[in-house]
Coordinates of C-alpha atoms in Angstrom, one line a residue:
Chain A
M27 CA 60.0 18.3 34.9
I28 CA 57.0 15.6 33.9
F29 CA 54.0 17.5 35.6
D30 CA 55.1 20.7 33.8
S31 CA 54.8 18.9 30.4
L32 CA 51.5 17.1 31.3
I33 CA 50.1 20.4 32.5
E34 CA 51.5 22.3 29.2
R35 CA 49.9 19.2 27.1
I36 CA 46.4 19.4 29.1
G37 CA 46.5 23.3 28.5
A38 CA 47.1 22.9 24.6
L39 CA 44.2 20.4 24.3
E40 CA 42.0 22.2 26.7
N41 CA 41.3 18.7 28.0
P42 CA 42.0 17.5 31.7
T43 CA 41.1 13.8 30.7
V44 CA 43.1 10.7 31.1
V45 CA 41.6 7.7 29.2
G46 CA 41.5 4.7 31.6
L47 CA 42.4 1.4 29.6
D48 CA 40.8 -0.9 32.2
T49 CA 40.0 -3.3 29.2
A50 CA 38.4 -6.6 30.4
Y51 CA 37.8 -9.1 27.6
D52 CA 34.0 -9.1 27.8
Y53 CA 34.3 -5.3 26.8
L54 CA 35.3 -6.3 23.4
P55 CA 32.7 -6.3 20.5
D56 CA 32.2 -9.5 18.9
G57 CA 34.4 -8.4 15.9
L58 CA 37.4 -8.3 18.1
R59 CA 36.8 -11.6 19.9
A60 CA 36.7 -13.0 16.3
V61 CA 40.1 -11.9 15.1
R62 CA 41.5 -14.0 18.1
A63 CA 43.3 -16.6 15.8
A64 CA 45.1 -13.9 14.1
G65 CA 45.8 -11.9 17.2
S66 CA 47.1 -15.1 19.1
A67 CA 50.0 -15.3 16.7
K68 CA 51.2 -12.1 18.2
L69 CA 51.7 -13.6 21.6
R70 CA 53.6 -16.7 22.5
V71 CA 51.7 -20.1 22.9
R72 CA 51.6 -20.9 26.5
S73 CA 53.1 -24.6 27.4
L74 CA 51.2 -25.2 30.7
R75 CA 47.8 -26.1 29.2
L76 CA 46.3 -27.9 26.5
R77 CA 42.9 -26.7 25.3
A78 CA 40.4 -27.4 22.6
P79 CA 40.9 -25.4 19.3
D80 CA 37.7 -23.5 19.9
E81 CA 38.4 -22.6 23.6
V82 CA 39.3 -19.0 24.3
T83 CA 42.8 -18.8 26.0
F84 CA 44.5 -16.1 28.1
E85 CA 46.8 -15.6 24.8
D86 CA 43.5 -14.9 22.9
A87 CA 42.0 -12.6 25.2
A88 CA 45.4 -10.6 25.6
A89 CA 45.9 -10.5 21.8
G90 CA 42.2 -9.0 21.5
I91 CA 42.7 -6.6 24.5
L92 CA 45.9 -5.1 22.8
A93 CA 44.0 -4.7 19.3
F94 CA 41.2 -3.2 21.3
N95 CA 43.1 -0.7 23.1
K96 CA 45.5 0.2 20.0
R97 CA 42.3 1.2 18.3
V98 CA 41.1 3.2 21.1
V99 CA 44.5 4.9 21.4
D100 CA 44.4 5.7 17.4
A101 CA 40.9 7.2 18.1
V102 CA 41.7 9.6 20.9
C103 CA 45.5 10.4 20.9
D104 CA 44.8 13.8 19.2
I105 CA 42.4 14.8 21.8
V106 CA 43.3 13.6 25.2
P107 CA 46.8 14.1 26.8
A108 CA 47.1 10.7 28.7
V109 CA 46.0 7.1 29.3
K110 CA 45.8 5.2 32.5
V111 CA 46.5 1.5 32.1
Q112 CA 44.7 -0.3 35.1
I113 CA 47.2 -3.4 35.5
A114 CA 44.9 -5.5 37.5
Y115 CA 42.7 -6.1 34.3
Y116 CA 45.9 -7.3 32.5
E117 CA 47.0 -9.7 35.3
M118 CA 43.8 -11.6 35.5
Y119 CA 45.1 -13.1 32.2
G120 CA 48.2 -14.2 33.3
P121 CA 51.5 -13.8 31.6
A122 CA 49.8 -13.1 28.2
G123 CA 47.9 -10.4 29.9
I124 CA 50.9 -8.8 31.2
E125 CA 52.5 -8.7 27.7
A126 CA 49.4 -7.1 26.5
F127 CA 49.8 -4.6 29.4
E128 CA 53.6 -3.8 28.2
Q129 CA 52.7 -3.5 24.5
T130 CA 49.7 -1.2 25.5
L131 CA 52.1 1.1 27.3
L132 CA 54.6 1.2 24.4
Y133 CA 51.9 1.7 21.9
A134 CA 50.3 4.8 24.0
K135 CA 53.7 6.1 24.3
S136 CA 54.6 5.7 20.5
K137 CA 51.2 8.0 19.9
G138 CA 52.8 10.9 22.0
L139 CA 50.3 10.1 25.0
F140 CA 51.6 10.2 28.6
V141 CA 51.2 6.9 30.0
M142 CA 50.0 6.1 33.6
T143 CA 50.3 2.9 35.4
D144 CA 47.6 2.2 37.9
A145 CA 48.9 -0.4 40.1
K146 CA 48.8 1.1 43.7
R147 CA 51.9 -0.7 44.4
N148 CA 53.4 -0.6 48.1
D149 CA 55.9 -2.4 50.0
I150 CA 58.6 -2.1 52.5
G151 CA 61.9 -0.1 51.1
A152 CA 64.0 -2.9 49.6
T153 CA 60.6 -4.4 47.9
A154 CA 59.2 -1.0 47.0
S155 CA 62.8 -0.5 45.1
C156 CA 62.0 -3.3 42.8
Y157 CA 58.7 -2.2 41.8
A158 CA 60.0 1.5 41.4
K159 CA 62.9 -0.2 39.2
A160 CA 60.0 -2.0 37.2
Y161 CA 57.6 0.9 36.5
L162 CA 59.8 4.2 37.0
G163 CA 63.4 3.2 36.6
L164 CA 65.8 0.4 35.4
T165 CA 66.4 -3.1 36.6
E166 CA 70.1 -4.4 37.0
L167 CA 71.0 -7.2 34.7
G168 CA 74.6 -8.3 35.2
E169 CA 76.5 -5.2 33.8
G170 CA 73.6 -3.8 32.1
M171 CA 70.3 -2.3 32.8
E172 CA 66.7 -2.3 31.3
Q173 CA 63.3 -1.1 32.0
A174 CA 60.4 -3.7 32.5
F175 CA 57.2 -1.4 32.1
P176 CA 58.0 2.1 31.0
S177 CA 55.5 4.4 32.8
D178 CA 55.4 8.1 33.1
F179 CA 53.4 7.8 36.1
L180 CA 52.5 5.2 38.8
T181 CA 49.8 5.1 41.4
V182 CA 51.0 4.0 45.0
N183 CA 49.6 3.2 48.2
G184 CA 51.2 5.3 51.4
Y185 CA 50.0 2.9 54.2
L186 CA 53.5 1.9 54.9
G187 CA 54.8 5.3 55.4
T188 CA 57.9 7.4 54.3
D189 CA 60.4 4.4 53.6
G190 CA 57.9 2.7 51.4
I191 CA 57.3 5.9 49.2
K192 CA 60.9 7.0 48.9
P193 CA 62.1 4.4 46.5
F194 CA 59.5 5.6 44.1
S195 CA 59.8 9.2 44.6
D196 CA 63.4 8.8 44.2
L197 CA 63.2 7.0 40.9
A198 CA 60.6 9.6 39.9
R199 CA 63.0 12.5 40.5
K200 CA 66.0 10.6 38.9
F201 CA 64.3 9.6 35.7
D202 CA 61.7 12.6 35.5
R203 CA 58.6 10.5 36.3
G204 CA 55.9 11.1 38.6
I205 CA 53.8 9.1 41.2
F206 CA 50.4 9.4 42.8
V207 CA 49.9 8.6 46.2
L208 CA 46.3 7.2 47.3
V209 CA 44.9 10.0 49.5
K210 CA 40.9 9.9 49.4
T211 CA 39.9 7.3 47.1
S212 CA 36.5 7.2 45.1
N213 CA 35.1 4.1 46.4
P214 CA 32.1 4.1 48.7
S215 CA 34.0 2.5 52.0
S216 CA 36.7 5.1 51.3
G217 CA 35.8 6.8 54.5
E218 CA 36.1 3.7 56.6
L219 CA 39.6 4.4 57.4
Q220 CA 40.6 7.4 55.4
D221 CA 37.8 9.5 57.1
L222 CA 38.6 8.6 60.7
K223 CA 39.4 11.7 63.0
L224 CA 43.0 11.4 64.5
E225 CA 43.9 12.7 68.0
N226 CA 45.3 16.0 66.5
G227 CA 42.0 16.8 64.9
M228 CA 43.3 15.8 61.4
T229 CA 41.7 12.9 59.2
V230 CA 43.5 10.1 58.2
Y231 CA 43.4 11.1 54.4
E232 CA 44.3 14.7 55.5
Y233 CA 47.3 13.4 57.2
M234 CA 48.0 11.3 54.3
G235 CA 47.7 14.6 52.2
S236 CA 50.3 16.4 54.5
L237 CA 52.8 13.4 54.1
V238 CA 52.3 13.7 50.2
E239 CA 53.1 17.4 50.4
K240 CA 56.3 16.5 52.2
W241 CA 57.4 13.8 50.2
G242 CA 57.1 16.0 47.1
E243 CA 58.9 19.1 48.7
E244 CA 62.1 19.0 46.7
T245 CA 60.7 18.1 43.3
R246 CA 58.6 21.3 42.5
G247 CA 58.4 22.3 38.9
K248 CA 57.8 25.8 37.3
Y249 CA 54.0 25.6 37.8
G250 CA 54.5 24.7 41.7
Y251 CA 53.5 21.1 41.5
S252 CA 55.6 18.3 42.7
A253 CA 56.6 15.0 41.2
V254 CA 54.4 13.2 44.2
G255 CA 50.6 13.8 43.1
A256 CA 47.9 12.4 44.8
V257 CA 44.5 10.4 43.9
V258 CA 41.6 12.2 45.0
G259 CA 38.2 10.7 44.1
A260 CA 35.6 13.0 42.1
T261 CA 33.0 11.3 44.5
H262 CA 33.9 13.0 47.6
P263 CA 33.8 16.9 46.6
A264 CA 33.9 18.3 50.3
Q265 CA 37.0 16.3 51.0
A266 CA 38.5 17.2 47.6
A267 CA 38.0 21.1 48.4
V268 CA 39.8 20.5 51.7
L269 CA 42.7 18.8 50.1
R270 CA 43.1 21.0 47.3
K271 CA 43.6 24.0 49.8
Q272 CA 45.7 21.9 52.0
M273 CA 47.9 20.4 48.9
P274 CA 48.7 23.4 46.8
H275 CA 51.9 21.8 45.4
T276 CA 50.3 18.4 44.8
F277 CA 48.7 17.6 41.5
F278 CA 45.5 15.3 41.6
L279 CA 44.5 12.1 39.6
I280 CA 40.9 12.2 39.9
P281 CA 39.0 9.0 39.4
G282 CA 35.3 8.3 39.8
Y283 CA 33.9 10.4 37.0
G284 CA 31.0 9.0 35.2
A285 CA 30.4 5.3 35.8
Q286 CA 31.3 5.7 39.5
G287 CA 28.8 8.9 39.9
G288 CA 31.3 11.8 40.1
T289 CA 30.2 14.8 37.9
A290 CA 32.3 17.5 36.4
D291 CA 30.6 20.0 38.9
D292 CA 31.6 17.7 41.6
L293 CA 35.3 17.5 40.8
K294 CA 36.0 21.0 39.6
V295 CA 37.1 21.8 43.4
C296 CA 40.1 19.7 42.5
F297 CA 41.3 22.2 40.2
G298 CA 42.8 25.9 41.1
A299 CA 41.0 28.9 39.9
D300 CA 43.4 28.9 36.9
G301 CA 41.9 25.5 36.1
V302 CA 45.3 23.7 36.6
G303 CA 45.8 21.1 39.2
G304 CA 44.2 17.8 38.1
I305 CA 43.4 15.1 35.5
V306 CA 40.2 13.2 35.3
N307 CA 39.7 9.7 34.7
S308 CA 37.3 8.0 32.8
S309 CA 37.3 4.3 31.7
R310 CA 34.4 2.1 31.3
G311 CA 32.5 5.3 30.1
I312 CA 34.8 5.7 27.2
L313 CA 35.8 2.0 26.3
C314 CA 32.1 0.8 26.6
A315 CA 30.4 3.9 24.8
Y316 CA 29.7 2.0 22.2
R317 CA 27.2 0.0 24.1
K318 CA 25.3 3.1 25.2
E319 CA 22.2 4.3 23.5
Q320 CA 23.6 7.9 22.8
Y321 CA 26.5 6.3 20.6
A322 CA 24.5 3.3 19.2
G323 CA 25.6 2.2 15.8
M324 CA 29.0 3.5 16.0
P325 CA 32.2 1.4 15.9
F326 CA 33.7 1.0 19.5
D327 CA 36.6 3.4 18.6
E328 CA 34.6 6.1 17.1
A329 CA 32.3 5.7 20.2
A330 CA 35.1 5.9 22.5
R331 CA 36.4 9.4 20.6
A332 CA 32.6 10.6 20.8
A333 CA 32.5 9.9 24.4
C334 CA 36.0 11.7 25.0
L335 CA 34.7 14.8 23.0
D336 CA 31.5 14.9 25.3
M337 CA 33.6 14.5 28.2
R338 CA 35.8 17.3 27.2
A339 CA 33.0 19.5 26.6
D340 CA 31.6 18.7 30.0
L341 CA 34.9 19.3 31.8
R342 CA 35.7 22.7 29.7
R343 CA 32.2 23.8 30.9
A344 CA 32.9 23.1 34.6
V345 CA 36.5 23.4 35.1
Y346 CA 37.4 26.1 32.5
G347 CA 33.9 27.7 32.4
K348 CA 33.7 27.6 28.9
Chain B
M23 CA 39.5 -24.5 55.5
I24 CA 42.8 -23.5 54.4
F25 CA 44.0 -22.0 57.6
D26 CA 43.0 -25.2 59.3
S27 CA 45.1 -27.0 56.9
L28 CA 48.1 -24.7 57.1
I29 CA 47.9 -25.1 61.0
E30 CA 48.1 -28.6 60.9
R31 CA 51.2 -28.9 58.5
I32 CA 52.9 -26.3 60.7
G33 CA 52.4 -28.5 63.5
A34 CA 53.3 -31.9 61.8
L35 CA 56.6 -30.1 61.1
E36 CA 56.9 -28.2 64.0
N37 CA 58.0 -25.5 62.0
P38 CA 56.1 -22.1 61.5
T39 CA 58.3 -21.1 58.7
V40 CA 57.4 -19.6 55.4
V41 CA 60.3 -19.2 53.0
G42 CA 60.3 -16.0 51.0
L43 CA 61.4 -16.7 47.3
D44 CA 62.1 -13.0 47.0
T45 CA 64.7 -14.0 44.4
A46 CA 66.9 -11.2 42.7
Y47 CA 69.1 -12.1 39.8
D48 CA 72.0 -10.9 41.7
Y49 CA 71.2 -13.4 44.4
L50 CA 72.1 -16.2 42.1
P51 CA 75.6 -17.7 42.4
D52 CA 77.7 -17.5 39.1
G53 CA 76.9 -21.1 38.4
L54 CA 73.1 -20.3 37.9
R55 CA 73.9 -17.3 35.9
A56 CA 76.0 -19.3 33.5
V57 CA 73.3 -21.6 32.7
R58 CA 71.2 -18.9 31.2
A59 CA 71.6 -19.7 27.5
A60 CA 69.9 -23.4 28.5
G61 CA 67.6 -21.6 30.6
S62 CA 66.5 -19.1 28.2
A63 CA 65.3 -21.8 25.7
K64 CA 62.5 -22.4 28.6
L65 CA 61.1 -19.0 28.1
R66 CA 60.1 -17.2 25.0
V67 CA 62.3 -14.9 23.3
R68 CA 60.9 -11.2 23.4
S69 CA 60.5 -9.4 20.3
L70 CA 60.7 -6.0 21.6
R71 CA 64.5 -5.6 21.8
L72 CA 67.3 -6.6 19.9
R73 CA 70.7 -7.5 21.9
A74 CA 74.3 -8.6 21.6
P75 CA 74.5 -12.4 22.3
D76 CA 76.4 -11.8 25.3
E77 CA 74.0 -9.5 27.1
V78 CA 71.9 -10.9 29.8
T79 CA 68.0 -10.4 29.0
F80 CA 65.0 -10.4 31.1
E81 CA 64.4 -13.8 29.8
D82 CA 68.0 -15.0 31.0
A83 CA 67.4 -13.6 34.4
A84 CA 64.0 -14.9 34.5
A85 CA 65.3 -18.3 33.7
G86 CA 68.1 -18.6 36.3
I87 CA 65.7 -17.3 39.1
L88 CA 63.2 -20.1 38.3
A89 CA 66.1 -22.7 38.3
F90 CA 67.3 -21.2 41.4
N91 CA 63.8 -20.9 43.1
K92 CA 63.2 -24.9 41.9
R93 CA 66.3 -26.1 43.7
V94 CA 65.5 -24.1 47.0
V95 CA 62.1 -25.7 46.9
D96 CA 63.5 -29.2 46.5
A97 CA 65.8 -28.4 49.3
V98 CA 63.2 -27.4 51.8
C99 CA 60.0 -28.8 50.8
D100 CA 60.2 -31.4 53.4
I101 CA 60.8 -29.2 56.1
V102 CA 58.8 -25.8 55.8
P103 CA 55.0 -25.7 55.2
A104 CA 54.8 -22.7 52.7
V105 CA 56.7 -20.3 50.6
K106 CA 55.8 -16.6 49.8
V107 CA 56.5 -15.4 46.6
Q108 CA 57.2 -11.7 46.3
I109 CA 55.8 -10.6 43.0
A110 CA 57.9 -7.1 43.2
Y111 CA 61.1 -9.3 42.6
Y112 CA 59.3 -10.9 39.2
E113 CA 57.7 -7.9 37.9
M114 CA 61.2 -6.0 37.5
Y115 CA 62.4 -8.6 34.9
G116 CA 58.9 -7.7 32.9
P117 CA 56.6 -10.2 31.2
A118 CA 59.6 -13.0 31.4
G119 CA 59.8 -12.5 35.2
I120 CA 55.8 -12.9 35.5
E121 CA 56.3 -16.3 33.7
A122 CA 59.2 -17.4 36.3
F123 CA 56.7 -16.2 39.2
E124 CA 54.0 -18.2 37.8
Q125 CA 56.0 -21.3 37.1
T126 CA 57.6 -20.8 40.7
L127 CA 54.0 -20.9 42.2
L128 CA 53.2 -24.1 40.3
Y129 CA 56.3 -25.8 41.0
A130 CA 56.1 -25.0 44.8
K131 CA 52.5 -26.4 44.8
S132 CA 53.7 -29.5 43.0
K133 CA 56.0 -30.1 45.8
G134 CA 53.3 -29.8 48.2
L135 CA 54.0 -26.4 49.8
F136 CA 51.3 -24.0 50.6
V137 CA 51.8 -20.9 48.3
M138 CA 51.4 -17.5 49.3
T139 CA 51.7 -14.4 46.9
D140 CA 53.0 -11.4 48.4
A141 CA 51.6 -8.6 46.2
K142 CA 49.8 -6.2 48.7
R143 CA 47.0 -5.6 46.0
N144 CA 44.4 -3.0 46.6
D145 CA 42.0 -1.3 44.7
I146 CA 38.0 -0.1 44.3
G147 CA 35.8 -3.0 44.4
A148 CA 35.2 -3.6 40.5
T149 CA 39.0 -3.5 39.9
A150 CA 39.9 -5.4 43.2
S151 CA 37.7 -8.2 41.7
C152 CA 40.1 -8.6 38.8
Y153 CA 43.1 -9.1 41.1
A154 CA 40.9 -11.4 43.3
K155 CA 40.2 -13.5 40.2
A156 CA 43.8 -13.5 39.1
Y157 CA 45.3 -14.9 42.4
L158 CA 42.5 -16.4 44.5
G159 CA 39.6 -17.3 41.8
L160 CA 39.1 -17.7 38.1
T161 CA 39.0 -15.1 35.2
E162 CA 36.2 -15.4 32.7
L163 CA 37.0 -16.3 29.1
G164 CA 34.0 -16.1 27.0
E165 CA 32.1 -19.4 28.0
G166 CA 35.2 -20.7 29.9
M167 CA 37.2 -19.8 33.0
E168 CA 40.6 -20.4 34.1
Q169 CA 43.0 -19.2 37.1
A170 CA 45.9 -16.8 36.2
F171 CA 48.3 -17.4 39.2
P172 CA 47.1 -19.8 41.5
S173 CA 47.9 -19.0 45.1
D174 CA 46.7 -20.5 48.5
F175 CA 47.3 -17.1 50.0
L176 CA 47.5 -13.4 48.8
T177 CA 48.5 -10.3 50.9
V178 CA 46.2 -7.2 50.3
N179 CA 46.5 -3.6 51.6
G180 CA 43.0 -2.4 53.5
Y181 CA 43.5 1.5 53.1
L182 CA 40.4 1.4 50.8
G183 CA 38.0 -0.1 53.3
T184 CA 35.5 -2.9 53.1
D185 CA 34.6 -2.6 49.6
G186 CA 38.3 -3.0 48.4
I187 CA 38.6 -6.1 50.6
K188 CA 35.2 -8.0 50.0
P189 CA 36.1 -9.2 46.4
F190 CA 39.1 -10.8 48.0
S191 CA 37.6 -12.3 50.9
D192 CA 34.4 -13.5 49.0
L193 CA 36.7 -15.5 46.6
A194 CA 38.9 -16.9 49.3
R195 CA 35.7 -18.2 51.1
K196 CA 34.5 -19.4 47.8
F197 CA 37.5 -21.3 46.6
D198 CA 39.1 -22.0 50.2
R199 CA 42.0 -19.7 50.0
G200 CA 43.2 -17.2 52.5
I201 CA 44.3 -13.5 52.6
F202 CA 46.5 -11.3 55.0
V203 CA 45.7 -8.0 55.2
L204 CA 48.5 -5.3 56.4
V205 CA 48.0 -4.2 59.8
K206 CA 51.3 -3.4 61.3
T207 CA 53.9 -3.6 58.9
S208 CA 57.7 -4.6 59.7
N209 CA 59.3 -1.4 58.3
P210 CA 60.9 1.4 60.2
S211 CA 58.4 4.0 58.8
S212 CA 55.5 2.0 59.4
G213 CA 54.4 3.9 62.5
E214 CA 54.1 7.1 60.6
L215 CA 50.7 6.4 59.6
Q216 CA 49.9 3.0 61.2
D217 CA 50.8 4.2 64.9
L218 CA 48.6 7.6 64.8
K219 CA 46.2 7.9 67.5
L220 CA 42.6 8.3 66.6
E221 CA 40.0 10.3 68.3
N222 CA 38.6 7.0 69.9
G223 CA 41.8 6.1 71.5
M224 CA 42.6 3.4 69.1
T225 CA 45.8 3.6 66.9
V226 CA 45.2 3.3 63.1
Y227 CA 46.8 -0.1 63.2
E228 CA 44.5 -1.4 66.0
Y229 CA 41.7 0.0 64.1
M230 CA 42.6 -2.0 60.9
G231 CA 43.0 -4.9 63.1
S232 CA 39.4 -4.4 64.3
L233 CA 38.3 -4.3 60.6
V234 CA 40.3 -7.5 59.9
E235 CA 38.5 -9.4 62.5
K236 CA 35.1 -8.3 61.4
W237 CA 36.0 -9.1 57.7
G238 CA 36.9 -12.6 58.7
E239 CA 33.9 -13.0 61.0
E240 CA 32.0 -15.6 58.9
T241 CA 34.8 -17.9 57.6
R242 CA 36.1 -19.1 61.0
G243 CA 37.8 -22.8 60.8
K244 CA 37.9 -25.4 63.5
Y245 CA 41.0 -23.7 65.3
G246 CA 39.1 -20.5 65.5
Y247 CA 40.9 -18.8 62.7
S248 CA 39.2 -16.9 59.8
A249 CA 40.0 -16.8 56.2
V250 CA 41.2 -13.4 56.8
G251 CA 44.5 -13.1 58.2
A252 CA 46.8 -10.1 59.1
V253 CA 50.5 -8.9 58.3
V254 CA 52.1 -8.1 61.6
G255 CA 55.8 -7.4 61.6
A256 CA 58.1 -9.2 64.0
T257 CA 60.1 -6.0 64.5
H258 CA 57.3 -4.2 66.6
P259 CA 56.8 -6.7 69.5
A260 CA 55.0 -4.5 71.8
Q261 CA 52.3 -3.5 69.1
A262 CA 52.3 -7.3 67.9
A263 CA 51.3 -8.4 71.6
V264 CA 48.4 -5.8 71.5
L265 CA 47.1 -7.4 68.2
R266 CA 47.4 -10.8 69.2
K267 CA 45.0 -10.2 72.1
Q268 CA 42.9 -7.7 70.1
M269 CA 42.4 -10.3 67.2
P270 CA 42.1 -13.9 68.5
H271 CA 40.5 -15.2 65.3
T272 CA 43.2 -13.7 63.0
F273 CA 46.0 -15.7 61.8
F274 CA 49.3 -13.6 61.5
L275 CA 51.9 -13.6 58.7
I276 CA 55.1 -12.3 60.4
P277 CA 57.7 -10.6 58.3
G278 CA 60.9 -9.0 59.6
Y279 CA 62.7 -12.1 61.0
G280 CA 66.7 -12.1 60.6
A281 CA 67.8 -9.7 57.9
Q282 CA 65.1 -7.0 59.1
G283 CA 66.4 -7.5 62.8
G284 CA 63.4 -9.2 64.3
T285 CA 64.4 -12.4 66.8
A286 CA 62.3 -15.1 67.7
D287 CA 62.1 -13.9 70.9
D288 CA 60.4 -10.7 69.8
L289 CA 57.8 -12.3 67.5
K290 CA 56.8 -15.1 70.1
V291 CA 54.1 -12.6 71.2
C292 CA 52.4 -13.4 67.8
F293 CA 51.3 -16.8 68.8
G294 CA 48.8 -18.2 71.4
A295 CA 50.0 -20.1 74.4
D296 CA 49.3 -23.2 72.2
G297 CA 52.1 -22.0 70.0
V298 CA 49.5 -21.6 67.0
G299 CA 48.3 -18.2 65.2
G300 CA 51.2 -17.2 62.9
I301 CA 53.9 -18.1 60.4
V302 CA 57.2 -16.3 60.1
N303 CA 58.8 -15.3 56.9
S304 CA 62.5 -15.4 56.0
S305 CA 63.8 -14.6 52.7
R306 CA 67.2 -13.1 52.2
G307 CA 68.4 -14.9 55.2
I308 CA 67.6 -18.2 53.3
L309 CA 68.3 -17.4 49.8
C310 CA 71.5 -16.0 50.3
A311 CA 72.7 -18.1 53.2
Y312 CA 75.4 -19.6 51.1
R313 CA 77.2 -16.2 51.1
K314 CA 77.3 -16.4 55.0
E315 CA 80.4 -17.2 56.7
Q316 CA 78.4 -20.0 58.8
Y317 CA 77.5 -21.6 55.8
A318 CA 80.7 -21.0 53.8
G319 CA 81.6 -23.7 51.1
M320 CA 77.7 -25.2 50.7
P321 CA 76.0 -24.9 47.6
F322 CA 73.2 -22.6 47.7
D323 CA 70.5 -25.0 48.2
E324 CA 72.1 -26.8 51.0
A325 CA 72.7 -23.5 52.6
A326 CA 69.2 -22.7 52.2
R327 CA 68.2 -25.9 54.0
A328 CA 70.9 -25.7 56.8
A329 CA 69.5 -21.8 57.3
C330 CA 65.9 -23.3 57.5
L331 CA 66.9 -25.9 60.1
D332 CA 68.6 -23.2 62.1
M333 CA 65.6 -20.9 61.7
R334 CA 63.3 -23.9 62.6
A335 CA 65.3 -24.6 65.9
D336 CA 65.4 -21.0 66.8
L337 CA 61.5 -20.9 66.5
R338 CA 61.0 -24.0 68.3
R339 CA 62.9 -22.7 71.2
A340 CA 61.1 -19.4 71.4
V341 CA 57.6 -20.4 70.3
Y342 CA 57.3 -24.0 71.5
G343 CA 59.9 -23.9 74.4
K344 CA 61.6 -26.9 72.9

C-alpha cells in the first residue's frame, strides 16, 4: 500500500518533507534562462506562432523549467522522500509546459522519489474518470492502454461529493496510488466556506473530513492510514488539531509551511504522537532559496539542498523532538 | 462585456445551447480512427515510448479527436453560439491531447463560436493566478507575454473562497472574459455537501451562490449579468429555481440536459421570464448522436447537427414558449 511505503521512506530519512516543484520561469537564475536555445531543442517547436529569434517562447520557458527541476531533484533526492508538482505552473506555458510537467514527473520517479501531482481535479463521475485515468490509471487506446501523467498521488477537490471522488479512489486502490482531498486549505479565505457551521454542529471542513474518512474505509494499510488522504493547511493549527483527532486513518498533505507563514510548531498537531501522519510541503522557500540572504552566493541547486536540510532540522525538532 | 455579447448571440440564434466537446477516442467512428496515420503527422511524435507501427498512440488519438471536433464545429457553428471543451477528455491523452485541446479552442474561435473551457480549476491565490493566466489572461515570458489556452469562459471551483476566485475574476474583468463557479452541480451526489443546511438556515449551495453574486458585483453588463457566472445543474430543478431568484445578476451554465436526465422543462427555471439567463450544455447527446436510432445512417457530423436542431426546438418550446 503506497502510504505504507511513503511512511517507511519518511521514517528512513527522518524527513516528512515534500518539495514543491511550482517552478515559474521567473524563478530561474539567468544562467538557466541563457541555455534556452539548447534546451528548446528538447521540446518540439510550435507551429501556431512566429517569433523573433530573440523572443522567449513557451518552449524556451518549458525547457529552462525542466532543466531547473532536474537539478533540484538531483540535489535533494537523497534527503527528501517526495516531490509535489503543481500543474498550474506548467499549464501556463501551454502544451510545452505540459511536456515539461510530464518529464518532471518521469525524472523525479527515476530518482526514486514519490511523485505527487497537485492538480485539485474535480468533476462529475464520467469526467472524473478521465482525470483519474490521466494521473492514477490508464487511458484506453483502441485495444491498448497507456498512462498519460504517471503520479503516485493526486490532489482532488470534494465539492461534488462521493460520485466525483469514487473514480479517483477506485483507481488509487486498483493501481496502488493515493489521493489527497482538500479539507482545510492554507489560504487566508479558506474559512469563508470551509469554516461555516452546519445545522448538525459540524463545520463544513469537519464534514468534508468525515467524508474523507468514509471514502478511505476499505483501503487501510498496515499503519492504519487509507489511500484517501487529506490536504490540511499548516496555517490553521487549531483546525488541524481537531481534524487530526477526527481523522485517525487519514494521512495529511500539509501546505503552508514557510512562505505562507506556517511554522513547524504550528503544524506538529498534524502528526500523531509517533510522529507519523503527514508530509509537509515547501515550494518557493526551496526553489528560490538561492535568492535568500542566508544562502547567498550558492548555486540554486545547492541553496535548495541547504534549505531542505534546514527544513528537515526544523521538522525533526518540532515533530520528532530531536 | 462578454456576457452581453453571449446573450445577444443566443438571442440572434434563438438557441441557448453550448455543445460540449467532451471527445473520447472511443466516440470516434471507424472512419476517423482510420485516418490516424495522416492525422498523426499534424502532431509531433513523442520521444518517450517506442511502439509497434499498428499500435494506437496518444498522438493518433489526439489527431483523430481534433479531426472529429473540427467536423462537429463546422457542422454546428451556424446554429449554436458556443462550445464547451472539457479538458479532462484531453488530459487523458497526455501532452498530445493537450495540443488537440488547444487546437480545438483555436478552431472553434476561428469559426466565430464562444469558447468555454470546462476545467473546474481551483487553488490558493498565487497558484490560481497561474491557472487564470493560462486560460483567461497572459503568461509572462521574460519581457513578453503570451496566452496558453485562449478561452472566453472558464469553469472554476469556489471551495477555497474569495482569494482562490479573485485571480480569475480579476483577469476576466481585465481581458473581458467570464468565469462560471460551481454552485449546484448536476451529479447524483452533489447534495452530499452542497445541500447541507448551515446554522444560518442557508444551504451550502445557496451560500456559494451568495458569494458568487458578491464576486460579480463590480462587473455587471447592460443586461444586468456579471462576469462571474454559476454552474447550476439541470437535474435539480427545485434548487435551480431557488438559485435563479437568489442570483439575479448571475448567468447560469446548465449541465445535465439529455444523457444525465435533465429535461428542457426541468431547466426552464434557470431562465428569467424574458428567456435570458442561462446556456444549456449537451455533450455525448450531440457527439454520439450518430449512434442513436433516430439519426441512424447519418455521418457523425450531420447527426450532431440534427441533434442540435432537435435540442434547439426542445429549448425554444420550453424556454421561449415557441
